[in-house]
XYZ file of C-alpha atoms in Angstrom:
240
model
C -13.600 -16.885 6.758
C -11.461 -18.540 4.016
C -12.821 -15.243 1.555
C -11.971 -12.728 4.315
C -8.586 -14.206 4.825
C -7.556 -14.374 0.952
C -9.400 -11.443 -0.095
C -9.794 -13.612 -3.563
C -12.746 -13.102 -5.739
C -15.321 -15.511 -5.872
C -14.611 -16.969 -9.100
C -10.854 -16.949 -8.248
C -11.694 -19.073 -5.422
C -14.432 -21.529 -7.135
C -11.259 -22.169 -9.347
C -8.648 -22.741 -6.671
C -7.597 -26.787 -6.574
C -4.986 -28.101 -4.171
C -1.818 -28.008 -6.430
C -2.440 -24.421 -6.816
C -1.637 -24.221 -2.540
C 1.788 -24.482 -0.607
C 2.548 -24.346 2.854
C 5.158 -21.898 3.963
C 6.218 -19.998 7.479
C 6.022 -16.507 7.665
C 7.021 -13.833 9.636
C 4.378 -12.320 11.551
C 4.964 -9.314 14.079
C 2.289 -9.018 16.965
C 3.062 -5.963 19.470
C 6.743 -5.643 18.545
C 7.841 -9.203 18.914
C 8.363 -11.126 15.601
C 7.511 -14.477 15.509
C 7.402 -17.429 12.753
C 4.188 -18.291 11.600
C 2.493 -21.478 9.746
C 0.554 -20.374 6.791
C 0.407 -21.010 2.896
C 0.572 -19.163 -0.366
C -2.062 -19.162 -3.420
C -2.002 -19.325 -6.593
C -4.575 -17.684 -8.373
C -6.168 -17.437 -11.975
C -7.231 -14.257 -11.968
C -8.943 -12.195 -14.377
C -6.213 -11.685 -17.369
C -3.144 -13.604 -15.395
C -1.961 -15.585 -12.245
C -0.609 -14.145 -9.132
C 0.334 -15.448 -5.687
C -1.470 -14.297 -2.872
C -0.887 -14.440 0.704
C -3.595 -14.575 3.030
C -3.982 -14.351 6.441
C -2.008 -17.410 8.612
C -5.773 -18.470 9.686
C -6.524 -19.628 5.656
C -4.270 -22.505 6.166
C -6.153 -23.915 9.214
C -9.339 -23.373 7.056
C -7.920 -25.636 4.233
C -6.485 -28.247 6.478
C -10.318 -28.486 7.765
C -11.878 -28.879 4.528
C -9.166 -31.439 3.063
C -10.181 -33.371 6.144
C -13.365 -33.279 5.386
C -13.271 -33.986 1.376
C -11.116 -37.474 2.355
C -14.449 -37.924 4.559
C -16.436 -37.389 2.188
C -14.427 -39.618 -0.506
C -14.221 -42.843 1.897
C -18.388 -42.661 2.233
C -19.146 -42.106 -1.162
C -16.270 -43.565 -3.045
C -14.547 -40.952 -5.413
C -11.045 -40.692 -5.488
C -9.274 -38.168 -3.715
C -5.575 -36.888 -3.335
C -5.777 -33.354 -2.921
C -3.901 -32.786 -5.644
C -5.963 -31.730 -9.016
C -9.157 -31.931 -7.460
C -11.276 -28.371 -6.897
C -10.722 -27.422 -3.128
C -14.205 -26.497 -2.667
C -16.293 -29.383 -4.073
C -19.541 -31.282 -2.514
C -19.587 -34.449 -0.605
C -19.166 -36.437 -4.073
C -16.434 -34.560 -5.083
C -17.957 -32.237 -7.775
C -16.776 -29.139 -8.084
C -19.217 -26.201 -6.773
C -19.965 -23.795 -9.616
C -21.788 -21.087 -7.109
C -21.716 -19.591 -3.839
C -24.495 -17.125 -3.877
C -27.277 -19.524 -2.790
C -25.696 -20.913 -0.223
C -24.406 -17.282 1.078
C -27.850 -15.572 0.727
C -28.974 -19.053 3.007
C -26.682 -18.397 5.859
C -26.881 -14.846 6.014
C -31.090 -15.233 6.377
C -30.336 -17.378 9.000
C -28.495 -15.315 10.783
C -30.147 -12.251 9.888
C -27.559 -10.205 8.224
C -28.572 -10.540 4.268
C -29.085 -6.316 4.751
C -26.251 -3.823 5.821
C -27.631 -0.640 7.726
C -28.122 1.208 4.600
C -30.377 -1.248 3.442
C -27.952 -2.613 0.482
C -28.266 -6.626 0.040
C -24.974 -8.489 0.874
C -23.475 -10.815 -1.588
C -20.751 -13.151 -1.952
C -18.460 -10.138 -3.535
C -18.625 -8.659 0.132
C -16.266 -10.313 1.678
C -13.664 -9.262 -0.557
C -14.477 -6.012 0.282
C -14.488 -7.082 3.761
C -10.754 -7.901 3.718
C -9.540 -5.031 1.356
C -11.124 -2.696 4.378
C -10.000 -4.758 6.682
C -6.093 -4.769 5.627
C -6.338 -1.259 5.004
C -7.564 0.058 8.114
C -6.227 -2.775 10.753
C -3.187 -3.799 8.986
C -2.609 -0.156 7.240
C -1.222 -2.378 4.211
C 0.129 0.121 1.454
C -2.056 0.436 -1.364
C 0.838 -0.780 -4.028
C 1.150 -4.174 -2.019
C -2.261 -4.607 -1.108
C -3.332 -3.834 -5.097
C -0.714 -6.279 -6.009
C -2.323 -9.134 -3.512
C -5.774 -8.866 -4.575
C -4.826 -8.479 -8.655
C -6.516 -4.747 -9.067
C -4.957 -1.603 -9.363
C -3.799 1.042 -6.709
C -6.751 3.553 -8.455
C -8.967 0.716 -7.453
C -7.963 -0.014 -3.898
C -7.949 4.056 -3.132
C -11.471 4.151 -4.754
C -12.935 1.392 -2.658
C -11.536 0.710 -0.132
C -9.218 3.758 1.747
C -12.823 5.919 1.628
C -14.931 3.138 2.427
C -17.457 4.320 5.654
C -15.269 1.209 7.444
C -11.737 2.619 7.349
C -10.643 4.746 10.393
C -7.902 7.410 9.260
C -7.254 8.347 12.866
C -4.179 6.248 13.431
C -2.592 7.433 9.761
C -3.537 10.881 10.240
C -2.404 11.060 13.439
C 1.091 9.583 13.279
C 3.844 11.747 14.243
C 7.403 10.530 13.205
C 10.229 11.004 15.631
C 12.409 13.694 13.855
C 16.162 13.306 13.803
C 19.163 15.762 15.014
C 19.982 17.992 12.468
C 23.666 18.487 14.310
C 24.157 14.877 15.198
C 26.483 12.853 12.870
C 24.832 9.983 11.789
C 26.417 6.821 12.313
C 25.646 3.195 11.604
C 24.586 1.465 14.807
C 22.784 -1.607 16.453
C 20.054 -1.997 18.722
C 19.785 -5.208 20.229
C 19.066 -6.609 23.700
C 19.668 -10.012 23.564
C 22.824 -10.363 20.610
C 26.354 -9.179 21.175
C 27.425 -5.853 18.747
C 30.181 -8.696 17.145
C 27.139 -10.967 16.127
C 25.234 -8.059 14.587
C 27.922 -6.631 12.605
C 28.762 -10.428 11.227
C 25.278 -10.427 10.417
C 25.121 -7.228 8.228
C 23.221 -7.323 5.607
C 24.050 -7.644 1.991
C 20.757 -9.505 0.420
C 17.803 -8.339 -1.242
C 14.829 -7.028 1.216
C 12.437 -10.166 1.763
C 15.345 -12.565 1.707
C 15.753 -15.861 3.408
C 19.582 -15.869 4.203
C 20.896 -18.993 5.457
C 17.636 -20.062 7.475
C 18.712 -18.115 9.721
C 18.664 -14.466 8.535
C 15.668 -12.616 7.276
C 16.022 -9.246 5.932
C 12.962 -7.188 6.058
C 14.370 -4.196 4.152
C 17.312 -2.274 4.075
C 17.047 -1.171 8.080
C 15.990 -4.296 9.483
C 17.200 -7.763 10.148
C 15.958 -10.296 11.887
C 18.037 -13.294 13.489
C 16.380 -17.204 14.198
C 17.768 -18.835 17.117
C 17.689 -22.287 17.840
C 14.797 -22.398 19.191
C 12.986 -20.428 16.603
C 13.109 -17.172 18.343
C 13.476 -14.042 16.221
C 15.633 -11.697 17.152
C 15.027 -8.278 15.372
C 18.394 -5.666 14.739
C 17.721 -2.542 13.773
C 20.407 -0.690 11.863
C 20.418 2.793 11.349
């Protein structure tokens, strides 16, 4: 789950220690309704230089679990740990594991899945593959950002993963875009349901997109802001 979530190679993640993770809040928009989410930020030694990657808000619960289980593991056996400099994914004596291919090949016998329907072998390497498809097709991340998460190139995420057998075009082929009145003056409005038009235009925006303004404001891009309330409610206003 953690390598579907992160979408990190395998290497990058045999590499990952603690200090290299931070917990942030996010916000995450389920059916229209924007919400802030628990999750945490990565950063990763990848193959020529370091990025930061954001996985899925799931990851985080996934580290809590095995930092849990490493100061388990360090009160039986009596190594020292402070989830700090130590290699997140490390044995129960706090050595750091070098492969995960054994193991993988192990659990996928189990569970009879070590062959795809073509008859190709699974490896470790799959589930990034896994989560490149997956971001593409159910998340219909843009190829730019999604390149720039998992440290390849756009050529590389269009050759893999946007005509893998897995992605479904239907919903991007099939979008149709509202078109606007050629004869109707534009004008600079706000849609909210919930804030007065004086709060919205006190709150118009004048940050960068993907700005944190105040703790209260965050601007998405140049069309949409949303508002915290005190009880951690977002509020989205659309301006157009």
């Amino acid at each position: 789950n953690f390598m579907v979530g992160s979408g990190l190679r395998s290497t990058e993640a045999m590499n990952l220690k603690w200090s290299d993770i931070t917990y942030n809040e996010i916000v995450e928009e389920v059916n229209g309704k924007f919400q802030s989410v628990e999750s945490c930020k990565i950063l990763v030694s990848g193959k020529s230089k370091k990025r930061k990657c954001d996985p899925q808000p799931f990851v985080k619960e996934i580290l809590e679990r095995v930092k849990v289980r490493q100061f388990e593991f360090s009160r039986e056996n009596g190594f020292k740990f402070a989830a700090k400099k130590e290699y997140v994914w490390s044995d129960q004596h706090g050595n750091k594991i070098d492969r995960f291919n054994k193991s993988f090949t192990k659990l996928l016998e189990s569970c009879d899945l070590l062959y795809d329907d073509h008859g190709e072998k699974r490896v470790i390497g799959s589930l990034r593959h896994t989560y490149g498809t997956f971001r593409k097709n159910l998340g219909e991340v843009d190829s730019y950002e999604l390149a720039i998460q998992m440290g390849t190139s756009p050529e590389m995420i269009n050759k893999h993963y946007v005509h893998s057998d897995g992605y479904d075009r239907s919903t991007a082929v099939t979008r149709v875009k509202k078109s606007e009145n050629p004869g109707a003056k534009k004008k600079k409005e706000v849609k909210s349901s919930s804030i007065t038009e004086t709060q919205c235009v006190s709150a118009s925006p004048t940050h960068k997109p993907g700005t944190l303004i105040f703790g209260l404001f965050y601007l998405v891009d140049t069309k949409l802001l949303l508002i915290r309330s005190t009880n951690k409610t977002w509020w989205s206003i659309s301006f157009i």
